[in-house]
Every structure is written in C-alpha cells, then in structure tokens.
C-alpha cells in the first residue's frame, strides 16, 4: 500500500518536473540547434567578409575558408594523424599514471591520519607551484620524447585526483560506515564497498577536468619542445608565420577534446547511474 | 544456524540477558575544552526476546545508550554486557537500524540487503537468493534492481529492515527508524515490524520520542530524564496482550490508561528540558 503510494508520489513529482522543464525551455531542442548553427554561420560569415573587405588583418586572423582548407589538407594528406597519435598517447599515459598516483596517495592519507598531517604542507607547496614552470626541467630530465610531456601531464592530473580522493574518503557519511560495520564489515570490506565507491563519485565528477588537463599537459609540453605531436605542429606553423596552420591545429584539438568529452560524459553517466538525476 | 552466528555462542538454555548496562556513563568533550556527561549511571537490563523502548526528551542521550550497546561508542565508565560477554568493539550479536538512510546509494536494493552475508563470506549467488527471500517478505520483490534513490521513504525503510534481519541477529537496535516517515506509512511500518518480530525470539531496543509508538510496540517502556547527564527515571511494564493490531490499539482502554500514566511522568522531564533550554537562551 505504501509502496503504491510511493510510486504515485514519484510519478507526480516526475510529471511536475517535466512540466517545469518544458515551460522553462520555451524553444524546442531542434529549433535551438538551428539557432546555434545560425549564430555560428553569422559570426564566421562576418569574419570572412571582414577579412575579404580588408577590415580584419588576414595575417593575424586568417579567413575561416583558408583555415578550413588547411584543416582539410592536414587531414586528407594524413599529415596530422601521427601528431594526434603522439598527443593521445601522452595524454592517456599522463591520465592513467596521474590518476593512479592520486588515488593511491589519496586513500593512504585519508585513512592514515599521521601521514596526512606529515605530508600536508609539502603537498600544498607543490600544488601552489604553477605547473608550467616544471616543463623546462622535465624537458632536461626526460628529453624531447613523450616522457617529458607525460611527466608534465601527471603533475596536473595527480593533484586533482588526489584532492578529490582525499575529500571523497574523508567525507563519507558516518552512518554508512557505522551501518556497514554493524553488518560485519572489516577494514578491507569498508574500503571496497564504502570508501572506494564514495571516492570514485568525486573522481568521476572531476573526470572532465582531469582528462582536459592531461591533454593540456601534453600539448603545452609539445609546444615547448618536442619532435612530434599536435602542439609541435602548431609550434612549427608559428615558426614560419603560418597563422592558418596555428588556427588549423587549434581547430583540430578542439574537435578532438569535444569528442573525448562526449565519451567521458557517456562513461560518467554509466558509472554513476545509481545517482539521482540532477 | 546461519554462518553469521559467532563461534562464542552459548547454549540456547543460557538465561543470560541480551543486554545489560552496568553503571554506564558517557562523557563527551566540547570543542571549548570542557566536557559534559551525555548519560550518567545507566543501569538497564534487556532480557532475550523482549521488546524494550527507550523514550526521553530531546538531548536525553537516547542514541548514546543505543550506540554503547552496539559497540559504536565506548562507555567512559561502566560496562555493557551482551549475553554475558562484555561488548568490545562492534556487538556481533546485534543489528542496527538507523534514523537516517544508511543504505549504500551505489548498490542496488538486492546488493544492499545481501551486504551482511557478503561481509560474512557467503558466496554471491546464495547471498542474492537469500536476499530475494527477504525482499519478498518485506514486499519489495519487484524492486530488487532499483537503487535506493529510486525508492520512496517507506520502501527504503523496508530495505533497511531486510538488511538488518538477513544476518539473523539476536538483538535489534533501532534508533527512531521511522521518524522520517509520514504518519500513515509509519503506522504500517510499525505493524510490519511487529509481525516480523513476534515469535522471532529476538530482543529489541527501540529508541523513539513518540510515546504512542513506544507503548504500542513494547513490553517495557523506559523513561530517560532531561539531559545532559540524564539517567533512567522510570520503567513501565506494558501488559497489553499480543498479538496487537497497531492500527486499532490507540483506542484500547488499557493503552489510554498506560499512556496517561506514563505521559504524566515523561511530561515532567520534557518540561525540565524546555525550562533548561529557555534558561540557556536567555542567559
């Protein structure tokens, strides 16, 4: 009886939310997409016309049509793919290593109060350091290959995952822990069934940022000194004052990051499916 | 017997009470460096198979008493014994139902109910089979694959009951488990709890601030005095015959008489609590 009551209440709540959403939106999804496309075309069109009329300097702001032509050349000739491949390798390695280190140290410090207090000032110091200044020293330590970029990306990813893990484990609801202990959970059970899932929610919520940072680390590292990668391709174009190439590199990176973001969204929705919709 | 039964279990004939508090005092430190006694010199016995409710005004340390029996809190002085053995660490003979939601939000209803068995090392298939039996018993057969947030408050409480009962504890500790529910759902849940409990032989300690609920469910009602430093001020035997129908019991003349008598005593403590509160606020 109360079960039915509950379902009815939920249904009403859902319907109410649906009504609110429809009212709030005003314009349908499809129409909004059309408007967004129109806005993009207008901006690009004005840019193109301004450039052709001489109002915008084509050297600093190359025509959109020229940028797309360069993108097409890079893609159709296959020039960009080896560079993309290197950048992706560096990003994935930076993410995996940084996340693993962050998770490990986060759990350790959250469960061992002594270590937390011991390490705290040092971690704060390293976190306060603007990470870009590490790139030159990593270049000297690890050379021009992918490992200097990976190391750079790791320093970016690590701190995000670390602090989120620390907060996630410390912030576990006391009642959940007490309940699990009353049901007979040992420390290893608590870790596996309570602390890890709780910390993972924090880490997944920061997944967009940490994945973005992994890519940022790779590209910035390549820009400062490399022999391959999208950042290197952009630096090369800049070196010969080829602004079209710089913009083309930016555009390709943008598309790649968007695709990665969509994939991360899918993954997040699957892994956090137990969470109430926001 | 289930695999969760601890090895130190005594013979069934042992007349040891399920829980005994012997002069238990719990002192908490305040952030300002001082300290205060939440409860003082608690002496209480809960025999096996008996349903005892603890009622008291706000801040009378009801949860503290329960947490000492659960082994989640250690008494500052005095000792809690469970079936003759002192409680050290978590009380393995007891299950606990919390006031707040204590289901793991990332586990399905089925996995949540099976949790105690999983911790005890029962293999997943058997744990799930036994969890399904319990879910059917509490009327949630159709909701096994849901996550807690997809259930209504009453359904979450049923899941919590199944979770606490599946490990077949000898003692049920309940800390205002139904206080967050609406009045109708609450009465239904009380009835279902009583149906499960009757004939189970389990001792139950039920914390509530609702005297109606305490009388309707219990064999014995314990009244705590105003806090801080509260202690047991009175106990009342509830001799209303079982089985009881909780949806009708509030009209029973015996219920009304008991309620009048116990409320007369409880009211003094509630008034003292409010008087102390007003004094603090005006100070």
mmCIF file with all atom_site columns, C-alpha atoms in Angstrom, chain B residues 87-274:
data_model
loop_
_atom_site.group_PDB
_atom_site.id
_atom_site.type_symbol
_atom_site.label_atom_id
_atom_site.label_alt_id
_atom_site.label_comp_id
_atom_site.label_asym_id
_atom_site.label_entity_id
_atom_site.label_seq_id
_atom_site.pdbx_PDB_ins_code
_atom_site.Cartn_x
_atom_site.Cartn_y
_atom_site.Cartn_z
_atom_site.occupancy
_atom_site.B_iso_or_equiv
_atom_site.pdbx_formal_charge
_atom_site.auth_seq_id
_atom_site.auth_comp_id
_atom_site.auth_asym_id
_atom_site.auth_atom_id
_atom_site.pdbx_PDB_model_num
ATOM 1   C CA . UNK B 1 87  ? 30.888 -5.614  24.468 1.00 0.00 ? 87  UNK B CA 1
ATOM 2   C CA . UNK B 1 88  ? 34.295 -4.889  22.923 1.00 0.00 ? 88  UNK B CA 1
ATOM 3   C CA . UNK B 1 89  ? 34.193 -3.291  19.512 1.00 0.00 ? 89  UNK B CA 1
ATOM 4   C CA . UNK B 1 90  ? 31.110 -3.836  17.347 1.00 0.00 ? 90  UNK B CA 1
ATOM 5   C CA . UNK B 1 91  ? 28.480 -6.064  19.006 1.00 0.00 ? 91  UNK B CA 1
ATOM 6   C CA . UNK B 1 92  ? 28.335 -9.077  16.683 1.00 0.00 ? 92  UNK B CA 1
ATOM 7   C CA . UNK B 1 93  ? 25.036 -10.312 18.119 1.00 0.00 ? 93  UNK B CA 1
ATOM 8   C CA . UNK B 1 94  ? 23.186 -7.115  17.164 1.00 0.00 ? 94  UNK B CA 1
ATOM 9   C CA . UNK B 1 95  ? 21.783 -5.421  14.074 1.00 0.00 ? 95  UNK B CA 1
ATOM 10  C CA . UNK B 1 96  ? 21.197 -1.698  13.945 1.00 0.00 ? 96  UNK B CA 1
ATOM 11  C CA . UNK B 1 97  ? 18.530 0.346   12.167 1.00 0.00 ? 97  UNK B CA 1
ATOM 12  C CA . UNK B 1 98  ? 19.489 3.997   11.880 1.00 0.00 ? 98  UNK B CA 1
ATOM 13  C CA . UNK B 1 99  ? 17.307 7.060   11.869 1.00 0.00 ? 99  UNK B CA 1
ATOM 14  C CA . UNK B 1 100 ? 18.972 8.322   8.693  1.00 0.00 ? 100 UNK B CA 1
ATOM 15  C CA . UNK B 1 101 ? 19.245 6.446   5.424  1.00 0.00 ? 101 UNK B CA 1
ATOM 16  C CA . UNK B 1 102 ? 22.118 4.034   5.817  1.00 0.00 ? 102 UNK B CA 1
ATOM 17  C CA . UNK B 1 103 ? 21.727 2.081   2.574  1.00 0.00 ? 103 UNK B CA 1
ATOM 18  C CA . UNK B 1 104 ? 24.719 2.308   0.253  1.00 0.00 ? 104 UNK B CA 1
ATOM 19  C CA . UNK B 1 105 ? 23.467 4.550   -2.560 1.00 0.00 ? 105 UNK B CA 1
ATOM 20  C CA . UNK B 1 106 ? 25.732 2.898   -5.167 1.00 0.00 ? 106 UNK B CA 1
ATOM 21  C CA . UNK B 1 107 ? 24.358 -0.587  -4.571 1.00 0.00 ? 107 UNK B CA 1
ATOM 22  C CA . UNK B 1 108 ? 21.050 -1.963  -5.771 1.00 0.00 ? 108 UNK B CA 1
ATOM 23  C CA . UNK B 1 109 ? 18.347 -2.947  -3.300 1.00 0.00 ? 109 UNK B CA 1
ATOM 24  C CA . UNK B 1 110 ? 19.352 -6.594  -3.742 1.00 0.00 ? 110 UNK B CA 1
ATOM 25  C CA . UNK B 1 111 ? 23.050 -5.947  -3.095 1.00 0.00 ? 111 UNK B CA 1
ATOM 26  C CA . UNK B 1 112 ? 22.206 -3.751  -0.115 1.00 0.00 ? 112 UNK B CA 1
ATOM 27  C CA . UNK B 1 113 ? 20.099 -6.453  1.505  1.00 0.00 ? 113 UNK B CA 1
ATOM 28  C CA . UNK B 1 114 ? 22.761 -9.089  0.775  1.00 0.00 ? 114 UNK B CA 1
ATOM 29  C CA . UNK B 1 115 ? 25.511 -6.897  2.277  1.00 0.00 ? 115 UNK B CA 1
ATOM 30  C CA . UNK B 1 116 ? 25.736 -8.600  5.691  1.00 0.00 ? 116 UNK B CA 1
ATOM 31  C CA . UNK B 1 117 ? 26.009 -12.000 4.016  1.00 0.00 ? 117 UNK B CA 1
ATOM 32  C CA . UNK B 1 118 ? 28.663 -10.698 1.607  1.00 0.00 ? 118 UNK B CA 1
ATOM 33  C CA . UNK B 1 119 ? 30.724 -9.471  4.569  1.00 0.00 ? 119 UNK B CA 1
ATOM 34  C CA . UNK B 1 120 ? 30.333 -12.883 6.214  1.00 0.00 ? 120 UNK B CA 1
ATOM 35  C CA . UNK B 1 121 ? 31.828 -14.530 3.120  1.00 0.00 ? 121 UNK B CA 1
ATOM 36  C CA . UNK B 1 122 ? 28.645 -16.142 1.768  1.00 0.00 ? 122 UNK B CA 1
ATOM 37  C CA . UNK B 1 123 ? 29.029 -16.596 -1.990 1.00 0.00 ? 123 UNK B CA 1
ATOM 38  C CA . UNK B 1 124 ? 27.214 -14.098 -4.176 1.00 0.00 ? 124 UNK B CA 1
ATOM 39  C CA . UNK B 1 125 ? 24.603 -16.442 -5.614 1.00 0.00 ? 125 UNK B CA 1
ATOM 40  C CA . UNK B 1 126 ? 23.497 -17.762 -2.250 1.00 0.00 ? 126 UNK B CA 1
ATOM 41  C CA . UNK B 1 127 ? 23.555 -14.262 -0.745 1.00 0.00 ? 127 UNK B CA 1
ATOM 42  C CA . UNK B 1 128 ? 21.332 -13.000 -3.566 1.00 0.00 ? 128 UNK B CA 1
ATOM 43  C CA . UNK B 1 129 ? 18.933 -15.932 -3.217 1.00 0.00 ? 129 UNK B CA 1
ATOM 44  C CA . UNK B 1 130 ? 18.532 -15.287 0.479  1.00 0.00 ? 130 UNK B CA 1
ATOM 45  C CA . UNK B 1 131 ? 18.207 -11.544 -0.109 1.00 0.00 ? 131 UNK B CA 1
ATOM 46  C CA . UNK B 1 132 ? 15.386 -12.214 -2.594 1.00 0.00 ? 132 UNK B CA 1
ATOM 47  C CA . UNK B 1 133 ? 13.523 -14.212 0.048  1.00 0.00 ? 133 UNK B CA 1
ATOM 48  C CA . UNK B 1 134 ? 13.776 -11.268 2.424  1.00 0.00 ? 134 UNK B CA 1
ATOM 49  C CA . UNK B 1 135 ? 12.742 -8.756  -0.198 1.00 0.00 ? 135 UNK B CA 1
ATOM 50  C CA . UNK B 1 136 ? 9.658  -10.830 -0.903 1.00 0.00 ? 136 UNK B CA 1
ATOM 51  C CA . UNK B 1 137 ? 8.897  -10.890 2.815  1.00 0.00 ? 137 UNK B CA 1
ATOM 52  C CA . UNK B 1 138 ? 9.008  -7.084  3.052  1.00 0.00 ? 138 UNK B CA 1
ATOM 53  C CA . UNK B 1 139 ? 7.020  -6.670  -0.184 1.00 0.00 ? 139 UNK B CA 1
ATOM 54  C CA . UNK B 1 140 ? 9.817  -5.372  -2.421 1.00 0.00 ? 140 UNK B CA 1
ATOM 55  C CA . UNK B 1 141 ? 10.140 -8.324  -4.785 1.00 0.00 ? 141 UNK B CA 1
ATOM 56  C CA . UNK B 1 142 ? 9.575  -6.094  -7.820 1.00 0.00 ? 142 UNK B CA 1
ATOM 57  C CA . UNK B 1 143 ? 12.237 -3.573  -6.806 1.00 0.00 ? 143 UNK B CA 1
ATOM 58  C CA . UNK B 1 144 ? 15.364 -5.706  -6.439 1.00 0.00 ? 144 UNK B CA 1
ATOM 59  C CA . UNK B 1 145 ? 17.296 -3.941  -9.206 1.00 0.00 ? 145 UNK B CA 1
ATOM 60  C CA . UNK B 1 146 ? 16.441 -0.391  -8.145 1.00 0.00 ? 146 UNK B CA 1
ATOM 61  C CA . UNK B 1 147 ? 18.860 1.978   -6.478 1.00 0.00 ? 147 UNK B CA 1
ATOM 62  C CA . UNK B 1 148 ? 17.908 3.470   -3.096 1.00 0.00 ? 148 UNK B CA 1
ATOM 63  C CA . UNK B 1 149 ? 17.198 6.928   -4.507 1.00 0.00 ? 149 UNK B CA 1
ATOM 64  C CA . UNK B 1 150 ? 14.544 5.407   -6.778 1.00 0.00 ? 150 UNK B CA 1
ATOM 65  C CA . UNK B 1 151 ? 12.505 4.208   -3.784 1.00 0.00 ? 151 UNK B CA 1
ATOM 66  C CA . UNK B 1 152 ? 10.056 6.061   -1.548 1.00 0.00 ? 152 UNK B CA 1
ATOM 67  C CA . UNK B 1 153 ? 10.975 6.637   2.104  1.00 0.00 ? 153 UNK B CA 1
ATOM 68  C CA . UNK B 1 154 ? 8.838  3.704   3.262  1.00 0.00 ? 154 UNK B CA 1
ATOM 69  C CA . UNK B 1 155 ? 10.416 1.359   0.726  1.00 0.00 ? 155 UNK B CA 1
ATOM 70  C CA . UNK B 1 156 ? 13.900 2.392   1.829  1.00 0.00 ? 156 UNK B CA 1
ATOM 71  C CA . UNK B 1 157 ? 12.937 1.530   5.414  1.00 0.00 ? 157 UNK B CA 1
ATOM 72  C CA . UNK B 1 158 ? 11.680 -1.901  4.309  1.00 0.00 ? 158 UNK B CA 1
ATOM 73  C CA . UNK B 1 159 ? 15.012 -2.445  2.574  1.00 0.00 ? 159 UNK B CA 1
ATOM 74  C CA . UNK B 1 160 ? 16.799 -1.407  5.769  1.00 0.00 ? 160 UNK B CA 1
ATOM 75  C CA . UNK B 1 161 ? 14.680 -3.900  7.763  1.00 0.00 ? 161 UNK B CA 1
ATOM 76  C CA . UNK B 1 162 ? 15.559 -6.711  5.343  1.00 0.00 ? 162 UNK B CA 1
ATOM 77  C CA . UNK B 1 163 ? 19.229 -5.676  5.509  1.00 0.00 ? 163 UNK B CA 1
ATOM 78  C CA . UNK B 1 164 ? 19.247 -5.790  9.312  1.00 0.00 ? 164 UNK B CA 1
ATOM 79  C CA . UNK B 1 165 ? 17.268 -9.039  9.636  1.00 0.00 ? 165 UNK B CA 1
ATOM 80  C CA . UNK B 1 166 ? 19.025 -11.138 6.985  1.00 0.00 ? 166 UNK B CA 1
ATOM 81  C CA . UNK B 1 167 ? 22.028 -11.728 9.262  1.00 0.00 ? 167 UNK B CA 1
ATOM 82  C CA . UNK B 1 168 ? 19.634 -13.224 11.833 1.00 0.00 ? 168 UNK B CA 1
ATOM 83  C CA . UNK B 1 169 ? 20.773 -11.125 14.816 1.00 0.00 ? 169 UNK B CA 1
ATOM 84  C CA . UNK B 1 170 ? 19.770 -11.921 18.407 1.00 0.00 ? 170 UNK B CA 1
ATOM 85  C CA . UNK B 1 171 ? 19.333 -8.237  19.185 1.00 0.00 ? 171 UNK B CA 1
ATOM 86  C CA . UNK B 1 172 ? 17.717 -5.475  17.112 1.00 0.00 ? 172 UNK B CA 1
ATOM 87  C CA . UNK B 1 173 ? 18.815 -1.969  17.915 1.00 0.00 ? 173 UNK B CA 1
ATOM 88  C CA . UNK B 1 174 ? 16.597 0.711   16.386 1.00 0.00 ? 174 UNK B CA 1
ATOM 89  C CA . UNK B 1 175 ? 17.202 4.446   16.635 1.00 0.00 ? 175 UNK B CA 1
ATOM 90  C CA . UNK B 1 176 ? 13.976 6.250   15.694 1.00 0.00 ? 176 UNK B CA 1
ATOM 91  C CA . UNK B 1 177 ? 13.899 4.229   12.472 1.00 0.00 ? 177 UNK B CA 1
ATOM 92  C CA . UNK B 1 178 ? 10.529 5.535   11.296 1.00 0.00 ? 178 UNK B CA 1
ATOM 93  C CA . UNK B 1 179 ? 10.707 9.144   12.455 1.00 0.00 ? 179 UNK B CA 1
ATOM 94  C CA . UNK B 1 180 ? 11.234 10.497  8.941  1.00 0.00 ? 180 UNK B CA 1
ATOM 95  C CA . UNK B 1 181 ? 8.091  8.820   7.554  1.00 0.00 ? 181 UNK B CA 1
ATOM 96  C CA . UNK B 1 182 ? 4.608  10.285  7.260  1.00 0.00 ? 182 UNK B CA 1
ATOM 97  C CA . UNK B 1 183 ? 2.119  9.183   9.907  1.00 0.00 ? 183 UNK B CA 1
ATOM 98  C CA . UNK B 1 184 ? 0.248  6.587   7.815  1.00 0.00 ? 184 UNK B CA 1
ATOM 99  C CA . UNK B 1 185 ? 3.364  4.945   6.383  1.00 0.00 ? 185 UNK B CA 1
ATOM 100 C CA . UNK B 1 186 ? 4.826  4.933   9.848  1.00 0.00 ? 186 UNK B CA 1
ATOM 101 C CA . UNK B 1 187 ? 1.912  3.001   11.353 1.00 0.00 ? 187 UNK B CA 1
ATOM 102 C CA . UNK B 1 188 ? 2.082  0.452   8.569  1.00 0.00 ? 188 UNK B CA 1
ATOM 103 C CA . UNK B 1 189 ? 5.823  0.040   9.094  1.00 0.00 ? 189 UNK B CA 1
ATOM 104 C CA . UNK B 1 190 ? 5.328  -0.383  12.860 1.00 0.00 ? 190 UNK B CA 1
ATOM 105 C CA . UNK B 1 191 ? 2.768  -3.100  12.204 1.00 0.00 ? 191 UNK B CA 1
ATOM 106 C CA . UNK B 1 192 ? 5.094  -4.918  9.810  1.00 0.00 ? 192 UNK B CA 1
ATOM 107 C CA . UNK B 1 193 ? 7.982  -4.674  12.235 1.00 0.00 ? 193 UNK B CA 1
ATOM 108 C CA . UNK B 1 194 ? 5.844  -6.176  14.978 1.00 0.00 ? 194 UNK B CA 1
ATOM 109 C CA . UNK B 1 195 ? 4.687  -9.007  12.708 1.00 0.00 ? 195 UNK B CA 1
ATOM 110 C CA . UNK B 1 196 ? 8.284  -9.874  11.878 1.00 0.00 ? 196 UNK B CA 1
ATOM 111 C CA . UNK B 1 197 ? 9.375  -9.630  15.473 1.00 0.00 ? 197 UNK B CA 1
ATOM 112 C CA . UNK B 1 198 ? 6.626  -11.641 17.165 1.00 0.00 ? 198 UNK B CA 1
ATOM 113 C CA . UNK B 1 199 ? 7.771  -15.191 17.693 1.00 0.00 ? 199 UNK B CA 1
ATOM 114 C CA . UNK B 1 200 ? 11.284 -14.413 16.436 1.00 0.00 ? 200 UNK B CA 1
ATOM 115 C CA . UNK B 1 201 ? 12.713 -14.575 19.958 1.00 0.00 ? 201 UNK B CA 1
ATOM 116 C CA . UNK B 1 202 ? 14.873 -11.541 19.253 1.00 0.00 ? 202 UNK B CA 1
ATOM 117 C CA . UNK B 1 203 ? 15.489 -8.820  21.804 1.00 0.00 ? 203 UNK B CA 1
ATOM 118 C CA . UNK B 1 204 ? 14.582 -5.356  20.526 1.00 0.00 ? 204 UNK B CA 1
ATOM 119 C CA . UNK B 1 205 ? 15.690 -1.966  21.812 1.00 0.00 ? 205 UNK B CA 1
ATOM 120 C CA . UNK B 1 206 ? 13.678 0.794   20.204 1.00 0.00 ? 206 UNK B CA 1
ATOM 121 C CA . UNK B 1 207 ? 14.515 4.480   20.612 1.00 0.00 ? 207 UNK B CA 1
ATOM 122 C CA . UNK B 1 208 ? 11.734 6.968   19.992 1.00 0.00 ? 208 UNK B CA 1
ATOM 123 C CA . UNK B 1 209 ? 10.473 10.329  21.171 1.00 0.00 ? 209 UNK B CA 1
ATOM 124 C CA . UNK B 1 210 ? 6.926  9.240   20.352 1.00 0.00 ? 210 UNK B CA 1
ATOM 125 C CA . UNK B 1 211 ? 5.230  7.749   23.418 1.00 0.00 ? 211 UNK B CA 1
ATOM 126 C CA . UNK B 1 212 ? 2.340  6.289   21.345 1.00 0.00 ? 212 UNK B CA 1
ATOM 127 C CA . UNK B 1 213 ? 4.788  4.320   19.275 1.00 0.00 ? 213 UNK B CA 1
ATOM 128 C CA . UNK B 1 214 ? 6.719  3.140   22.328 1.00 0.00 ? 214 UNK B CA 1
ATOM 129 C CA . UNK B 1 215 ? 3.635  1.835   24.154 1.00 0.00 ? 215 UNK B CA 1
ATOM 130 C CA . UNK B 1 216 ? 2.116  0.240   21.065 1.00 0.00 ? 216 UNK B CA 1
ATOM 131 C CA . UNK B 1 217 ? 5.237  -1.787  20.246 1.00 0.00 ? 217 UNK B CA 1
ATOM 132 C CA . UNK B 1 218 ? 6.815  -2.651  23.576 1.00 0.00 ? 218 UNK B CA 1
ATOM 133 C CA . UNK B 1 219 ? 6.802  -4.999  26.545 1.00 0.00 ? 219 UNK B CA 1
ATOM 134 C CA . UNK B 1 220 ? 8.526  -2.321  28.564 1.00 0.00 ? 220 UNK B CA 1
ATOM 135 C CA . UNK B 1 221 ? 8.959  1.443   28.257 1.00 0.00 ? 221 UNK B CA 1
ATOM 136 C CA . UNK B 1 222 ? 11.985 3.120   29.820 1.00 0.00 ? 222 UNK B CA 1
ATOM 137 C CA . UNK B 1 223 ? 11.832 6.862   30.527 1.00 0.00 ? 223 UNK B CA 1
ATOM 138 C CA . UNK B 1 224 ? 15.026 8.900   30.477 1.00 0.00 ? 224 UNK B CA 1
ATOM 139 C CA . UNK B 1 225 ? 15.343 12.135  32.422 1.00 0.00 ? 225 UNK B CA 1
ATOM 140 C CA . UNK B 1 226 ? 16.204 15.541  30.999 1.00 0.00 ? 226 UNK B CA 1
ATOM 141 C CA . UNK B 1 227 ? 19.753 15.861  29.727 1.00 0.00 ? 227 UNK B CA 1
ATOM 142 C CA . UNK B 1 228 ? 22.628 16.439  29.990 1.00 0.00 ? 228 UNK B CA 1
ATOM 143 C CA . UNK B 1 229 ? 23.706 13.758  32.412 1.00 0.00 ? 229 UNK B CA 1
ATOM 144 C CA . UNK B 1 230 ? 20.349 12.044  32.121 1.00 0.00 ? 230 UNK B CA 1
ATOM 145 C CA . UNK B 1 231 ? 19.594 8.713   33.652 1.00 0.00 ? 231 UNK B CA 1
ATOM 146 C CA . UNK B 1 232 ? 16.730 6.218   33.817 1.00 0.00 ? 232 UNK B CA 1
ATOM 147 C CA . UNK B 1 233 ? 13.914 7.813   35.813 1.00 0.00 ? 233 UNK B CA 1
ATOM 148 C CA . UNK B 1 234 ? 11.157 5.203   35.427 1.00 0.00 ? 234 UNK B CA 1
ATOM 149 C CA . UNK B 1 235 ? 10.267 1.950   33.693 1.00 0.00 ? 235 UNK B CA 1
ATOM 150 C CA . UNK B 1 236 ? 6.765  0.757   32.872 1.00 0.00 ? 236 UNK B CA 1
ATOM 151 C CA . UNK B 1 237 ? 5.522  -2.724  32.098 1.00 0.00 ? 237 UNK B CA 1
ATOM 152 C CA . UNK B 1 238 ? 3.212  -2.741  29.057 1.00 0.00 ? 238 UNK B CA 1
ATOM 153 C CA . UNK B 1 239 ? 0.829  -5.646  29.623 1.00 0.00 ? 239 UNK B CA 1
ATOM 154 C CA . UNK B 1 240 ? -1.432 -5.141  26.600 1.00 0.00 ? 240 UNK B CA 1
ATOM 155 C CA . UNK B 1 241 ? -1.868 -8.681  25.230 1.00 0.00 ? 241 UNK B CA 1
ATOM 156 C CA . UNK B 1 242 ? -0.209 -9.719  21.959 1.00 0.00 ? 242 UNK B CA 1
ATOM 157 C CA . UNK B 1 243 ? -0.767 -10.024 19.060 1.00 0.00 ? 243 UNK B CA 1
ATOM 158 C CA . UNK B 1 244 ? -1.607 -6.344  18.854 1.00 0.00 ? 244 UNK B CA 1
ATOM 159 C CA . UNK B 1 245 ? -3.128 -4.537  15.919 1.00 0.00 ? 245 UNK B CA 1
ATOM 160 C CA . UNK B 1 246 ? -1.327 -1.246  15.872 1.00 0.00 ? 246 UNK B CA 1
ATOM 161 C CA . UNK B 1 247 ? -3.908 0.384   13.631 1.00 0.00 ? 247 UNK B CA 1
ATOM 162 C CA . UNK B 1 248 ? -6.555 -0.118  16.358 1.00 0.00 ? 248 UNK B CA 1
ATOM 163 C CA . UNK B 1 249 ? -4.515 -0.139  19.552 1.00 0.00 ? 249 UNK B CA 1
ATOM 164 C CA . UNK B 1 250 ? -4.721 3.594   20.199 1.00 0.00 ? 250 UNK B CA 1
ATOM 165 C CA . UNK B 1 251 ? -8.440 3.197   21.073 1.00 0.00 ? 251 UNK B CA 1
ATOM 166 C CA . UNK B 1 252 ? -7.776 0.365   23.539 1.00 0.00 ? 252 UNK B CA 1
ATOM 167 C CA . UNK B 1 253 ? -8.704 1.484   27.120 1.00 0.00 ? 253 UNK B CA 1
ATOM 168 C CA . UNK B 1 254 ? -5.591 -0.227  28.516 1.00 0.00 ? 254 UNK B CA 1
ATOM 169 C CA . UNK B 1 255 ? -3.487 1.759   26.049 1.00 0.00 ? 255 UNK B CA 1
ATOM 170 C CA . UNK B 1 256 ? -5.170 5.008   27.027 1.00 0.00 ? 256 UNK B CA 1
ATOM 171 C CA . UNK B 1 257 ? -4.638 4.376   30.762 1.00 0.00 ? 257 UNK B CA 1
ATOM 172 C CA . UNK B 1 258 ? -0.970 3.497   30.280 1.00 0.00 ? 258 UNK B CA 1
ATOM 173 C CA . UNK B 1 259 ? -0.456 6.489   28.070 1.00 0.00 ? 259 UNK B CA 1
ATOM 174 C CA . UNK B 1 260 ? -1.946 8.839   30.663 1.00 0.00 ? 260 UNK B CA 1
ATOM 175 C CA . UNK B 1 261 ? 0.194  7.374   33.430 1.00 0.00 ? 261 UNK B CA 1
ATOM 176 C CA . UNK B 1 262 ? 3.483  7.367   31.510 1.00 0.00 ? 262 UNK B CA 1
ATOM 177 C CA . UNK B 1 263 ? 2.920  10.741  29.905 1.00 0.00 ? 263 UNK B CA 1
ATOM 178 C CA . UNK B 1 264 ? 2.403  12.224  33.379 1.00 0.00 ? 264 UNK B CA 1
ATOM 179 C CA . UNK B 1 265 ? 5.979  11.204  34.199 1.00 0.00 ? 265 UNK B CA 1
ATOM 180 C CA . UNK B 1 266 ? 7.520  11.995  30.820 1.00 0.00 ? 266 UNK B CA 1
ATOM 181 C CA . UNK B 1 267 ? 5.904  15.433  30.786 1.00 0.00 ? 267 UNK B CA 1
ATOM 182 C CA . UNK B 1 268 ? 7.926  16.497  33.852 1.00 0.00 ? 268 UNK B CA 1
ATOM 183 C CA . UNK B 1 269 ? 11.164 15.636  32.066 1.00 0.00 ? 269 UNK B CA 1
ATOM 184 C CA . UNK B 1 270 ? 10.082 17.363  28.867 1.00 0.00 ? 270 UNK B CA 1
ATOM 185 C CA . UNK B 1 271 ? 9.180  20.491  30.843 1.00 0.00 ? 271 UNK B CA 1
ATOM 186 C CA . UNK B 1 272 ? 12.518 20.421  32.626 1.00 0.00 ? 272 UNK B CA 1
ATOM 187 C CA . UNK B 1 273 ? 14.281 20.154  29.253 1.00 0.00 ? 273 UNK B CA 1
ATOM 188 C CA . UNK B 1 274 ? 12.429 23.171  27.887 1.00 0.00 ? 274 UNK B CA 1
#
